């Protein structure tokens, strides 16, 4: 950390710069844009889980006078390979529809209603094929093959063709470790797929003219990747497409890829008019990325004093009809919180007839934690040990060789456990019928390609351009960091999300990277500006640049030897910059690697109604290491949001497929995310163990908050119900089942 | 299909529009009147992002037809502030960081304003149940509830 004198702005809680726009309805989200002559589009989707597409007949639709274009796979690029091919295949089906909701054609018409009517007139002839949606069934002998030859070289011989990636890691000798244990617990777990559930459906407005130049407006976590991918899928140069990110109504990982954007562009190219495409909620559920569903086996050995002697896990994830389920990340996260002599983890990425999974906050880690932390809880119960003490005893620290390989740098797991232990929640008495659960969670965090620019105005304000869409208040954090460096008021910094033609490449807002990486870049760009400001002052005073320092928003002589000059505030230098050498701006571009791994500990109390199987979370506390909280309110917000999503995942949310392979609950009424009356207040404790890889010590906070809840809630529910729950969600029927099994012993 | 002619009041302004009889009030507000503050999160009455009041009653504008607005007085998020002055709820939402992405915010503001007009002294539980029809995926509701309770208490002190 390089601010020994502490912070002036960082750590305060000013109003966010986009607050006014967002409370007045002025903020422009994906679906809020219009263009002259704009058409509206609708997509035709497969009602079958797996089917050959024999014929698409759009004659009747095209006969409607409102219809201006119809596209099918033939209107997209050919010859793609790798992930671009997968994405195209997902965006618009080729020979086969691979899941219920898979897009097969699209139409653009003069009104949204006409587009919907026209979509109904497009006749698709299918030959229905056998399907599979369950992960265990998809890798079992005889399961229908989703795509021959999709597996890569990592997959050992003899596995079903639907197993497309394989991961194995660990160290030591787990069998020897289990032999040293006083108790070994082995358990199998299943989790259903859940959806990110952002309230804003995907929406975009695209224009691709006959000059080959395109404009795209869309809600996305990363407009640069949208630019690259769309250009590839429709067969133009990326440079010919300018993408502007709208305000984004939630993403949580689900808006890190494209679904409808290439379709809007293809329709626009054909109709030669701008095309707006907005998904309905049921399209969001059926055709955008849910998480993987999982099937997992975990075995852990422990001595009577609470030392873990070995841990072993097998993690099977189905990620829909494409490779890419994060089986490797799931396996790598599973035992990360613990310093283990013997550990082994195996991951299987399995294809099935479901939508292509997408990232959802720390992809894979919550499921892995559910399995591992449940087994640790069971061991604690059976050996009569305190769950915090056991975790403290085994906790990973700086220098620990991690379960996935490298040694940890400075990390804050122990600090979160100590803070949880000291929190009044941990020792508060429970009401009858309530149970308490605790869990740790881990996420890697990410740096990623980043570039920002910062320019000074003559009025003494500065404008920062970043390329990472603001998904949870990051503009406020950027403004705070720049204000800190320049020593000017927070209000004098304006942060804008620049489009793809204005700034160099930026990775997506994912991996909890924005406050870390864009923040680091903003700080460095501000330092670049400070250098230039000092040079102007040095020039004016006729002294060496090295003899000028920047302090409290002013250039000052470095010491008595440098001379005796009045401090020059930023605004004064700015006002005259036109005459003293021209505009001043700073920039920074890098791929920072020190994202700083992140840990959390959650404590939950839950109450289970034995009659109905209904669970109520009665108290919730999140303790997480933020490294350094730039704007604590938005850090707390990330903690609370992750916990709430975890509560939904643990108790309610799931993709329900019928025998026919169709998704049965593609509306919010049936896919029930937590509502205000389901939840308690969510208490937060921000732990700050500085990340050595960031000038202020920042660690990303967005994802780790969803890692512990599944396990913490399962542990609380198991405690309250007196029976171990091993399947998510712990919906009332599953709880009643478990109680029944327990009663009949 | 022939269009329906409708006259209504939106945020105290007289408006006239033609709409397809199948269009919802939300479609009309957003696509015909340019008031994009109300959002479509679901179109099935489950998320509350489209909340408006019609003659003072809180409704999901995605569940009402545009044609049904004839003669009605509609209030949307765009009408909550009094000119340049934000409504206390709007100020408290910013102050308490009661929004992350902000897509649910217009609906939640309209809904909570309606609540406080009916019940100036709600309990936390009452606020939670009143807002049970407004989904927020980002915040876990904690800061939203605090912002509403704090506004209610300020408004009571002021009156
Ligand atoms: S859009 Fe009306 S309730 Fe969701
Ligand atoms: S702030 Fe994003 S949905 Fe509520």
PDB file of C-alpha atoms and ligand atoms in Angstrom, chain A residues 198-200 248-250 252 471, chain B residues 98-105 108 135-139 144, ligand 2:
ATOM      1  CA  UNK A 198     -30.982 -10.068 -13.525  1.00  0.00           C
ATOM      2  CA  UNK A 199     -34.179  -8.042 -13.682  1.00  0.00           C
ATOM      3  CA  UNK A 200     -33.293  -6.500 -17.051  1.00  0.00           C
ATOM      4  CA  UNK A 248     -26.964  -2.454 -17.307  1.00  0.00           C
ATOM      5  CA  UNK A 249     -29.791  -3.858 -15.215  1.00  0.00           C
ATOM      6  CA  UNK A 250     -27.843  -6.635 -13.572  1.00  0.00           C
ATOM      7  CA  UNK A 252     -23.849 -11.361 -12.378  1.00  0.00           C
ATOM      8  CA  UNK A 471     -22.657  -3.084 -12.779  1.00  0.00           C
TER       9      UNK A 471
ATOM     10  CA  UNK B  98     -30.340   1.372  -2.045  1.00  0.00           C
ATOM     11  CA  UNK B  99     -29.636   0.608  -5.661  1.00  0.00           C
ATOM     12  CA  UNK B 100     -26.885  -1.188  -7.457  1.00  0.00           C
ATOM     13  CA  UNK B 101     -27.888  -1.564 -11.084  1.00  0.00           C
ATOM     14  CA  UNK B 102     -30.996   0.551 -10.626  1.00  0.00           C
ATOM     15  CA  UNK B 103     -33.327  -1.336 -12.977  1.00  0.00           C
ATOM     16  CA  UNK B 104     -35.750  -2.126 -10.143  1.00  0.00           C
ATOM     17  CA  UNK B 105     -35.509   1.356  -8.678  1.00  0.00           C
ATOM     18  CA  UNK B 108     -39.703   0.323  -6.126  1.00  0.00           C
ATOM     19  CA  UNK B 135     -38.011  -7.944  -7.325  1.00  0.00           C
ATOM     20  CA  UNK B 136     -34.503  -6.678  -6.787  1.00  0.00           C
ATOM     21  CA  UNK B 137     -31.730  -9.084  -7.663  1.00  0.00           C
ATOM     22  CA  UNK B 138     -28.778  -6.904  -6.670  1.00  0.00           C
ATOM     23  CA  UNK B 139     -29.210  -5.585  -3.159  1.00  0.00           C
ATOM     24  CA  UNK B 144     -33.851  -0.551   0.253  1.00  0.00           C
TER      25      UNK B 144
HETATM   26  S1  LIG C   2     -30.617  -2.713  -7.980  1.00  0.00           S
HETATM   27 FE1  LIG C   2     -30.416  -4.185  -9.548  1.00  0.00          FE
HETATM   28  S2  LIG C   2     -32.304  -5.183  -9.463  1.00  0.00           S
HETATM   29 FE2  LIG C   2     -32.438  -3.847  -7.818  1.00  0.00          FE
END
